[in-house]
Amino acid sequence: MSLQPLPKAHTVAASRVLITGAAGGIGRCLHRALTGRYARLRLADRAPVEAMGANEETLLGDLADPALAAEAVRDIDCVVHFAGVPREAPWDAILPNNIVATVALFEAARAAGVRRIVFASSNHAIGFNRADAYVGIDEPVRPDSRYGVSKVFGEALARLFVDKYAMSVACLRIGSFRERPEDARQLATWISPRDMAELVRCAIEAPDYGFAVVYGISANTRARWTSPDAARIGYVPRDDAEQYAAEIAHIVPPPQDPAARFHGGAFCGLEHVDPPEGGASR
Ligand SMILES: NC(=O)c1ccc[n+]([C@@H]2O[C@H](COP(=O)([O-])OP(=O)(O)OC[C@H]3O[C@@H](n4cnc5c(N)ncnc54)[C@H](O)[C@@H]3O)[C@@H](O)[C@H]2O)c1
């Protein structure tokens, strides 16, 4: 599916936008979709990024460095924070890249007077909720990994910055960003590149919304996550994983596997120990 750049925005409040993680899979998708739309687009990553337009700037370095984070947010209206390790990893990777860098960026944004942050959270913040129940945004967070804990941390930081500093922060609990879904779970969790770009565009441009948590999924027939805040930011997804169901619906884990029992899928099975017979159930 080819992704056309979205038309130029004439009247949005956020006209100078920073995207972190711009060299990554989702970052490149956002760059392609949003190029030319804002008065300034700054693209930050520790891996090189190539500018596409005259109004674009690139910034290379580690965002856990407070000096680099300060440079990244200077004269910016909205921070789109997608840099980070996107999977389960040891603490020595999760702590600097997902926690220290997120703190550095949020604090730099606040100090620079930035009013809005769009944060790439994850479904793995709620991954240990049971798969047989729907999950909205009021259920308790139940991270399924160190990675999931880092996203819960980011959401808590977001809540603090909204309540204490009157910022708008959207936490996008992204499901499975892929060109197309690859197994039965992703029939529920998939987000297409087109919907991903639209979700971020909405979170950048919607009128002040305070704190919002939105599941980053397409309009999937089999969706199990509900997002009342999607309407507040105007997100209306257009794709549906169901068109791929005939090819992938049979790709399922064994029923007793944690990957089948909990929302987080395979992340739940990593290092997983079942409670002893008669012990506390999950
Ligand atoms: N891909 C998905 O399906 C998915 C699902 C849920 C959440 N997310 C979140 O979305 C974001 C982007 O995911 P992705 O799939 O594009 O990952 P990715 O690994 O392709 O991109 C992440 C980018 O962040 C950069 N980065 C990491 N740490 C950095 C640091 N300290 N300083 C500067 N740059 C740094 C990396 O160089 C990389 O280019 C991540 O925060 C991830 O947790 C992704």
mmCIF file of C-alpha atoms and ligand atoms in Angstrom:
data_model
loop_
_atom_site.group_PDB
_atom_site.id
_atom_site.type_symbol
_atom_site.label_atom_id
_atom_site.label_comp_id
_atom_site.label_asym_id
_atom_site.label_seq_id
_atom_site.Cartn_x
_atom_site.Cartn_y
_atom_site.Cartn_z
ATOM 1 C CA MET A 1 0.000 0.000 0.000
ATOM 2 C CA SER A 2 1.696 3.258 -1.017
ATOM 3 C CA LEU A 3 1.406 6.148 1.362
ATOM 4 C CA GLN A 4 0.789 9.579 -0.174
ATOM 5 C CA PRO A 5 1.911 12.652 1.801
ATOM 6 C CA LEU A 6 -1.027 14.277 3.574
ATOM 7 C CA PRO A 7 -1.932 17.735 2.247
ATOM 8 C CA LYS A 8 -0.327 20.817 3.790
ATOM 9 C CA ALA A 9 -1.943 21.984 7.025
ATOM 10 C CA HIS A 10 -2.982 25.633 6.909
ATOM 11 C CA THR A 11 -4.664 26.215 10.222
ATOM 12 C CA VAL A 12 -3.253 23.796 12.787
ATOM 13 C CA ALA A 13 -1.958 25.090 16.098
ATOM 14 C CA ALA A 14 1.101 22.860 15.971
ATOM 15 C CA SER A 15 3.043 24.105 12.996
ATOM 16 C CA ARG A 16 6.546 23.130 14.156
ATOM 17 C CA VAL A 17 6.772 19.419 14.831
ATOM 18 C CA LEU A 18 9.557 17.186 16.136
ATOM 19 C CA ILE A 19 9.513 13.461 15.362
ATOM 20 C CA THR A 20 11.892 11.325 17.435
ATOM 21 C CA GLY A 21 12.777 7.848 16.235
ATOM 22 C CA ALA A 22 12.476 9.235 12.709
ATOM 23 C CA ALA A 23 14.878 6.628 11.270
ATOM 24 C CA GLY A 24 12.734 3.758 12.562
ATOM 25 C CA GLY A 25 9.950 1.817 10.884
ATOM 26 C CA ILE A 26 7.076 3.963 12.132
ATOM 27 C CA GLY A 27 9.188 7.136 12.059
ATOM 28 C CA ARG A 28 9.850 6.691 8.339
ATOM 29 C CA CYS A 29 6.133 6.127 7.729
ATOM 30 C CA LEU A 30 5.263 9.326 9.628
ATOM 31 C CA HIS A 31 7.968 11.266 7.793
ATOM 32 C CA ARG A 32 6.626 10.200 4.384
ATOM 33 C CA ALA A 33 3.049 11.047 5.361
ATOM 34 C CA LEU A 34 3.717 14.373 7.089
ATOM 35 C CA THR A 35 6.441 15.841 4.867
ATOM 36 C CA GLY A 36 5.423 19.286 3.611
ATOM 37 C CA ARG A 37 2.475 19.513 5.983
ATOM 38 C CA TYR A 38 3.938 21.731 8.704
ATOM 39 C CA ALA A 39 5.978 24.921 8.757
ATOM 40 C CA ARG A 40 8.886 22.974 10.228
ATOM 41 C CA LEU A 41 9.541 19.263 10.640
ATOM 42 C CA ARG A 42 12.530 18.239 12.749
ATOM 43 C CA LEU A 43 13.612 14.607 12.575
ATOM 44 C CA ALA A 44 15.701 13.235 15.433
ATOM 45 C CA ASP A 45 17.312 9.834 15.828
ATOM 46 C CA ARG A 46 20.646 8.347 16.735
ATOM 47 C CA ALA A 47 20.607 6.714 13.302
ATOM 48 C CA PRO A 48 20.867 8.994 10.245
ATOM 49 C CA VAL A 49 17.688 10.381 8.663
ATOM 50 C CA GLU A 50 17.463 12.068 5.280
ATOM 51 C CA ALA A 51 15.381 15.223 4.957
ATOM 52 C CA MET A 52 12.748 15.179 2.178
ATOM 53 C CA GLY A 53 11.778 18.851 2.026
ATOM 54 C CA ALA A 54 13.170 22.367 2.403
ATOM 55 C CA ASN A 55 11.431 22.955 5.738
ATOM 56 C CA GLU A 56 12.975 19.866 7.341
ATOM 57 C CA GLU A 57 15.878 19.576 9.764
ATOM 58 C CA THR A 58 17.625 16.481 11.057
ATOM 59 C CA LEU A 59 19.280 15.935 14.408
ATOM 60 C CA LEU A 60 21.577 13.006 15.098
ATOM 61 C CA GLY A 61 22.299 11.734 18.601
ATOM 62 C CA ASP A 62 21.187 9.993 21.763
ATOM 63 C CA LEU A 63 18.017 11.544 23.215
ATOM 64 C CA ALA A 64 18.922 10.299 26.682
ATOM 65 C CA ASP A 65 21.426 13.173 26.665
ATOM 66 C CA PRO A 66 19.567 16.171 28.168
ATOM 67 C CA ALA A 67 21.572 18.611 26.023
ATOM 68 C CA LEU A 68 20.504 16.847 22.830
ATOM 69 C CA ALA A 69 16.906 16.608 24.054
ATOM 70 C CA ALA A 70 16.938 20.381 24.675
ATOM 71 C CA GLU A 71 18.246 21.011 21.160
ATOM 72 C CA ALA A 72 15.584 18.681 19.741
ATOM 73 C CA VAL A 73 12.629 20.569 21.246
ATOM 74 C CA ARG A 74 13.832 24.144 20.686
ATOM 75 C CA ASP A 75 11.146 26.234 18.878
ATOM 76 C CA ILE A 76 8.855 23.241 18.527
ATOM 77 C CA ASP A 77 5.059 23.225 19.117
ATOM 78 C CA CYS A 78 4.501 19.460 19.279
ATOM 79 C CA VAL A 79 6.837 16.586 20.129
ATOM 80 C CA VAL A 80 6.030 13.210 18.550
ATOM 81 C CA HIS A 81 8.102 10.837 20.661
ATOM 82 C CA PHE A 82 8.645 7.501 18.907
ATOM 83 C CA ALA A 83 12.322 6.857 19.691
ATOM 84 C CA GLY A 84 12.936 3.816 21.831
ATOM 85 C CA VAL A 85 13.526 0.083 21.893
ATOM 86 C CA PRO A 86 10.299 -1.391 20.409
ATOM 87 C CA ARG A 87 10.506 -4.880 21.909
ATOM 88 C CA GLU A 88 11.444 -6.826 25.023
ATOM 89 C CA ALA A 89 15.100 -6.336 25.960
ATOM 90 C CA PRO A 90 17.364 -6.371 29.031
ATOM 91 C CA TRP A 91 17.094 -3.464 31.465
ATOM 92 C CA ASP A 92 20.378 -2.013 30.254
ATOM 93 C CA ALA A 93 18.673 -1.325 26.898
ATOM 94 C CA ILE A 94 15.192 -0.429 28.234
ATOM 95 C CA LEU A 95 16.305 1.970 30.961
ATOM 96 C CA PRO A 96 18.394 4.427 28.879
ATOM 97 C CA ASN A 97 16.361 4.348 25.664
ATOM 98 C CA ASN A 98 12.771 4.048 26.907
ATOM 99 C CA ILE A 99 12.884 5.626 30.341
ATOM 100 C CA VAL A 100 15.846 8.025 30.648
ATOM 101 C CA ALA A 101 15.371 9.349 27.082
ATOM 102 C CA THR A 102 11.613 9.808 27.641
ATOM 103 C CA VAL A 103 12.241 11.745 30.856
ATOM 104 C CA ALA A 104 14.898 13.864 29.132
ATOM 105 C CA LEU A 105 12.552 14.714 26.292
ATOM 106 C CA PHE A 106 9.471 15.449 28.415
ATOM 107 C CA GLU A 107 11.510 17.654 30.756
ATOM 108 C CA ALA A 108 13.191 19.459 27.864
ATOM 109 C CA ALA A 109 9.774 20.013 26.259
ATOM 110 C CA ARG A 110 8.336 21.475 29.448
ATOM 111 C CA ALA A 111 11.332 23.752 29.973
ATOM 112 C CA ALA A 112 11.036 24.995 26.372
ATOM 113 C CA GLY A 113 7.304 25.760 26.688
ATOM 114 C CA VAL A 114 6.136 22.983 24.346
ATOM 115 C CA ARG A 115 2.405 22.468 24.904
ATOM 116 C CA ARG A 116 1.878 19.042 23.361
ATOM 117 C CA ILE A 117 3.479 15.598 23.242
ATOM 118 C CA VAL A 118 2.365 12.523 21.301
ATOM 119 C CA PHE A 119 3.851 9.471 23.012
ATOM 120 C CA ALA A 120 4.312 6.055 21.393
ATOM 121 C CA SER A 121 2.955 3.785 24.118
ATOM 122 C CA SER A 122 2.103 0.162 23.460
ATOM 123 C CA ASN A 123 -0.526 -2.509 23.953
ATOM 124 C CA HIS A 124 2.141 -4.236 26.053
ATOM 125 C CA ALA A 125 1.240 -1.788 28.846
ATOM 126 C CA ILE A 126 -1.938 -3.870 29.286
ATOM 127 C CA GLY A 127 -0.616 -7.179 27.942
ATOM 128 C CA PHE A 128 -1.334 -9.361 30.991
ATOM 129 C CA ASN A 129 -5.049 -8.636 30.933
ATOM 130 C CA ARG A 130 -6.844 -11.818 29.921
ATOM 131 C CA ALA A 131 -7.443 -12.217 26.225
ATOM 132 C CA ASP A 132 -11.081 -13.329 26.712
ATOM 133 C CA ALA A 133 -12.085 -9.855 27.981
ATOM 134 C CA TYR A 134 -12.292 -6.588 26.121
ATOM 135 C CA VAL A 135 -9.877 -3.941 27.395
ATOM 136 C CA GLY A 136 -10.531 -0.215 27.327
ATOM 137 C CA ILE A 137 -8.562 2.524 29.015
ATOM 138 C CA ASP A 138 -9.997 2.144 32.536
ATOM 139 C CA GLU A 139 -8.727 -1.379 33.179
ATOM 140 C CA PRO A 140 -5.565 -1.562 35.274
ATOM 141 C CA VAL A 141 -2.281 -1.488 33.417
ATOM 142 C CA ARG A 142 -0.726 -4.966 33.432
ATOM 143 C CA PRO A 143 2.593 -4.792 31.606
ATOM 144 C CA ASP A 144 3.769 -8.036 30.071
ATOM 145 C CA SER A 145 7.501 -7.234 29.866
ATOM 146 C CA ARG A 146 10.201 -4.799 30.939
ATOM 147 C CA TYR A 147 9.332 -3.078 27.660
ATOM 148 C CA GLY A 148 5.675 -2.841 28.769
ATOM 149 C CA VAL A 149 6.764 -1.369 32.113
ATOM 150 C CA SER A 150 8.632 1.364 30.226
ATOM 151 C CA LYS A 151 5.424 2.261 28.385
ATOM 152 C CA VAL A 152 3.425 2.347 31.641
ATOM 153 C CA PHE A 153 6.124 4.665 32.960
ATOM 154 C CA GLY A 154 5.734 6.923 29.916
ATOM 155 C CA GLU A 155 1.960 7.028 30.385
ATOM 156 C CA ALA A 156 2.383 7.954 34.068
ATOM 157 C CA LEU A 157 4.814 10.705 33.101
ATOM 158 C CA ALA A 158 2.285 11.914 30.541
ATOM 159 C CA ARG A 159 -0.480 12.022 33.155
ATOM 160 C CA LEU A 160 1.774 14.039 35.483
ATOM 161 C CA PHE A 161 2.630 16.551 32.773
ATOM 162 C CA VAL A 162 -1.045 17.035 31.909
ATOM 163 C CA ASP A 163 -2.193 17.389 35.515
ATOM 164 C CA LYS A 164 0.723 19.466 36.764
ATOM 165 C CA TYR A 165 1.787 21.520 33.757
ATOM 166 C CA ALA A 166 -1.485 21.736 31.774
ATOM 167 C CA MET A 167 0.016 20.169 28.670
ATOM 168 C CA SER A 168 -1.846 17.961 26.173
ATOM 169 C CA VAL A 169 -0.337 14.495 25.899
ATOM 170 C CA ALA A 170 -1.723 11.658 23.784
ATOM 171 C CA CYS A 171 -0.523 8.153 24.650
ATOM 172 C CA LEU A 172 -0.960 5.902 21.628
ATOM 173 C CA ARG A 173 -1.115 2.251 22.690
ATOM 174 C CA ILE A 174 0.057 0.952 19.363
ATOM 175 C CA GLY A 175 -0.932 -2.596 18.440
ATOM 176 C CA SER A 176 0.958 -4.222 15.534
ATOM 177 C CA PHE A 177 2.312 -1.805 12.938
ATOM 178 C CA ARG A 178 2.853 -3.796 9.733
ATOM 179 C CA GLU A 179 2.307 -3.419 6.015
ATOM 180 C CA ARG A 180 -0.216 -6.259 6.512
ATOM 181 C CA PRO A 181 -1.222 -8.479 9.468
ATOM 182 C CA GLU A 182 0.690 -11.744 9.858
ATOM 183 C CA ASP A 183 -1.256 -14.010 12.264
ATOM 184 C CA ALA A 184 -4.621 -14.434 13.993
ATOM 185 C CA ARG A 185 -3.735 -12.075 16.857
ATOM 186 C CA GLN A 186 -2.949 -9.316 14.421
ATOM 187 C CA LEU A 187 -6.457 -9.592 12.960
ATOM 188 C CA ALA A 188 -7.347 -7.694 16.143
ATOM 189 C CA THR A 189 -4.168 -5.686 16.796
ATOM 190 C CA TRP A 190 -3.041 -4.531 13.340
ATOM 191 C CA ILE A 191 -2.556 -0.886 12.425
ATOM 192 C CA SER A 192 -1.882 -0.088 8.790
ATOM 193 C CA PRO A 193 0.693 2.547 7.781
ATOM 194 C CA ARG A 194 -2.143 4.770 6.510
ATOM 195 C CA ASP A 195 -4.058 4.610 9.823
ATOM 196 C CA MET A 196 -0.850 5.052 11.855
ATOM 197 C CA ALA A 197 -0.069 8.293 10.048
ATOM 198 C CA GLU A 198 -3.669 9.485 10.452
ATOM 199 C CA LEU A 199 -3.679 8.701 14.187
ATOM 200 C CA VAL A 200 -0.531 10.756 14.737
ATOM 201 C CA ARG A 201 -1.817 13.578 12.537
ATOM 202 C CA CYS A 202 -4.989 13.730 14.666
ATOM 203 C CA ALA A 203 -2.978 13.773 17.902
ATOM 204 C CA ILE A 204 -0.810 16.612 16.552
ATOM 205 C CA GLU A 205 -3.675 18.730 15.251
ATOM 206 C CA ALA A 206 -6.743 18.170 17.473
ATOM 207 C CA PRO A 207 -7.778 21.058 19.745
ATOM 208 C CA ASP A 208 -6.420 20.821 23.316
ATOM 209 C CA TYR A 209 -7.368 17.443 24.734
ATOM 210 C CA GLY A 210 -5.432 17.199 27.990
ATOM 211 C CA PHE A 211 -4.732 13.521 28.654
ATOM 212 C CA ALA A 212 -5.778 10.993 26.019
ATOM 213 C CA VAL A 213 -5.101 7.285 25.663
ATOM 214 C CA VAL A 214 -5.949 5.773 22.292
ATOM 215 C CA TYR A 215 -5.293 2.252 21.028
ATOM 216 C CA GLY A 216 -3.294 2.412 17.840
ATOM 217 C CA ILE A 217 -5.237 -0.069 15.744
ATOM 218 C CA SER A 218 -7.087 -0.012 12.442
ATOM 219 C CA ALA A 219 -10.879 -0.464 12.197
ATOM 220 C CA ASN A 220 -10.442 -4.201 12.717
ATOM 221 C CA THR A 221 -13.604 -6.332 12.805
ATOM 222 C CA ARG A 222 -11.956 -8.472 15.525
ATOM 223 C CA ALA A 223 -10.631 -5.556 17.644
ATOM 224 C CA ARG A 224 -10.663 -6.236 21.408
ATOM 225 C CA TRP A 225 -9.464 -2.833 22.634
ATOM 226 C CA THR A 226 -11.840 0.102 22.966
ATOM 227 C CA SER A 227 -10.804 3.739 22.685
ATOM 228 C CA PRO A 228 -13.348 6.311 23.813
ATOM 229 C CA ASP A 229 -10.650 8.991 23.454
ATOM 230 C CA ALA A 230 -10.299 8.332 19.718
ATOM 231 C CA ALA A 231 -13.349 10.520 19.049
ATOM 232 C CA ARG A 232 -11.871 13.333 21.151
ATOM 233 C CA ILE A 233 -8.873 13.571 18.859
ATOM 234 C CA GLY A 234 -10.901 12.816 15.716
ATOM 235 C CA TYR A 235 -9.240 9.503 14.817
ATOM 236 C CA VAL A 236 -11.307 7.472 12.347
ATOM 237 C CA PRO A 237 -9.336 4.483 11.040
ATOM 238 C CA ARG A 238 -10.063 3.249 7.529
ATOM 239 C CA ASP A 239 -8.402 -0.153 7.168
ATOM 240 C CA ASP A 240 -9.566 -3.517 8.531
ATOM 241 C CA ALA A 241 -7.326 -6.568 8.983
ATOM 242 C CA GLU A 242 -10.301 -8.793 8.179
ATOM 243 C CA GLN A 243 -9.507 -8.693 4.465
ATOM 244 C CA TYR A 244 -6.512 -10.952 5.274
ATOM 245 C CA ALA A 245 -8.397 -13.363 7.548
ATOM 246 C CA ALA A 246 -8.609 -16.259 5.092
ATOM 247 C CA GLU A 247 -4.815 -16.324 4.806
ATOM 248 C CA ILE A 248 -3.801 -15.967 8.471
ATOM 249 C CA ALA A 249 -6.683 -16.830 10.849
ATOM 250 C CA HIS A 250 -5.271 -20.349 11.306
ATOM 251 C CA ILE A 251 -1.933 -19.031 12.678
ATOM 252 C CA VAL A 252 -2.633 -19.346 16.421
ATOM 253 C CA PRO A 253 -0.555 -20.399 19.451
ATOM 254 C CA PRO A 254 -1.567 -23.540 21.420
ATOM 255 C CA PRO A 255 -4.516 -22.687 23.744
ATOM 256 C CA GLN A 256 -2.538 -23.132 26.995
ATOM 257 C CA ASP A 257 0.325 -20.947 25.787
ATOM 258 C CA PRO A 258 0.408 -17.542 27.570
ATOM 259 C CA ALA A 259 0.485 -16.032 24.082
ATOM 260 C CA ALA A 260 -3.089 -17.321 23.617
ATOM 261 C CA ARG A 261 -4.335 -16.463 27.115
ATOM 262 C CA PHE A 262 -3.348 -12.817 27.412
ATOM 263 C CA HIS A 263 -3.662 -9.687 25.278
ATOM 264 C CA GLY A 264 0.079 -9.168 24.917
ATOM 265 C CA GLY A 265 0.566 -12.319 22.829
ATOM 266 C CA ALA A 266 4.100 -13.670 22.528
ATOM 267 C CA PHE A 267 5.542 -11.068 24.939
ATOM 268 C CA CYS A 268 3.552 -12.780 27.730
ATOM 269 C CA GLY A 269 5.286 -16.089 27.136
ATOM 270 C CA LEU A 270 8.812 -14.714 27.467
ATOM 271 C CA GLU A 271 10.367 -15.880 30.792
ATOM 272 C CA HIS A 272 6.833 -16.787 31.912
ATOM 273 C CA VAL A 273 6.272 -18.977 34.970
ATOM 274 C CA ASP A 274 2.782 -20.338 35.688
ATOM 275 C CA PRO A 275 1.561 -19.926 39.305
ATOM 276 C CA PRO A 276 1.736 -23.127 41.382
ATOM 277 C CA GLU A 277 -1.320 -25.423 41.440
ATOM 278 C CA GLY A 278 -3.937 -23.726 43.631
ATOM 279 C CA GLY A 279 -1.924 -20.504 43.696
ATOM 280 C CA ALA A 280 -3.179 -17.060 42.758
ATOM 281 C CA SER A 281 -4.637 -17.156 39.246
ATOM 282 C CA ARG A 282 -4.151 -14.477 36.656
HETATM 283 N N1 LIG B 1 6.164 -1.311 15.589
HETATM 284 C C1 LIG B 1 5.125 -1.588 16.375
HETATM 285 O O1 LIG B 1 4.260 -2.420 16.034
HETATM 286 C C2 LIG B 1 4.965 -0.872 17.694
HETATM 287 C C3 LIG B 1 3.943 -1.304 18.566
HETATM 288 C C4 LIG B 1 3.787 -0.630 19.785
HETATM 289 C C5 LIG B 1 4.589 0.454 20.091
HETATM 290 N N2 LIG B 1 5.592 0.834 19.220
HETATM 291 C C6 LIG B 1 6.443 1.970 19.615
HETATM 292 O O2 LIG B 1 6.589 2.874 18.529
HETATM 293 C C7 LIG B 1 7.898 3.432 18.539
HETATM 294 C C8 LIG B 1 8.569 3.193 17.190
HETATM 295 O O3 LIG B 1 8.600 1.805 16.920
HETATM 296 P P1 LIG B 1 9.322 1.234 15.604
HETATM 297 O O4 LIG B 1 8.701 -0.084 15.313
HETATM 298 O O5 LIG B 1 9.349 2.278 14.552
HETATM 299 O O6 LIG B 1 10.783 0.958 16.185
HETATM 300 P P2 LIG B 1 12.198 1.109 15.443
HETATM 301 O O7 LIG B 1 13.197 0.359 16.248
HETATM 302 O O8 LIG B 1 12.067 0.783 14.000
HETATM 303 O O9 LIG B 1 12.494 2.682 15.583
HETATM 304 C C9 LIG B 1 12.893 3.267 16.803
HETATM 305 C C10 LIG B 1 13.923 4.329 16.496
HETATM 306 O O10 LIG B 1 14.294 4.948 17.733
HETATM 307 C C11 LIG B 1 15.688 5.223 17.680
HETATM 308 N N3 LIG B 1 16.177 5.318 19.063
HETATM 309 C C12 LIG B 1 16.088 4.386 20.048
HETATM 310 N N4 LIG B 1 16.653 4.845 21.174
HETATM 311 C C13 LIG B 1 17.103 6.094 20.903
HETATM 312 C C14 LIG B 1 17.792 7.072 21.671
HETATM 313 N N5 LIG B 1 18.131 6.847 22.957
HETATM 314 N N6 LIG B 1 18.099 8.248 21.082
HETATM 315 C C15 LIG B 1 17.787 8.485 19.771
HETATM 316 N N7 LIG B 1 17.147 7.592 18.986
HETATM 317 C C16 LIG B 1 16.809 6.410 19.555
HETATM 318 C C17 LIG B 1 16.293 4.045 16.926
HETATM 319 O O11 LIG B 1 17.554 4.397 16.351
HETATM 320 C C18 LIG B 1 15.223 3.757 15.872
HETATM 321 O O12 LIG B 1 15.486 4.395 14.646
HETATM 322 C C19 LIG B 1 8.640 2.766 19.702
HETATM 323 O O13 LIG B 1 8.582 3.634 20.825
HETATM 324 C C20 LIG B 1 7.856 1.506 19.959
HETATM 325 O O14 LIG B 1 7.969 1.079 21.295
HETATM 326 C C21 LIG B 1 5.801 0.193 18.037
#
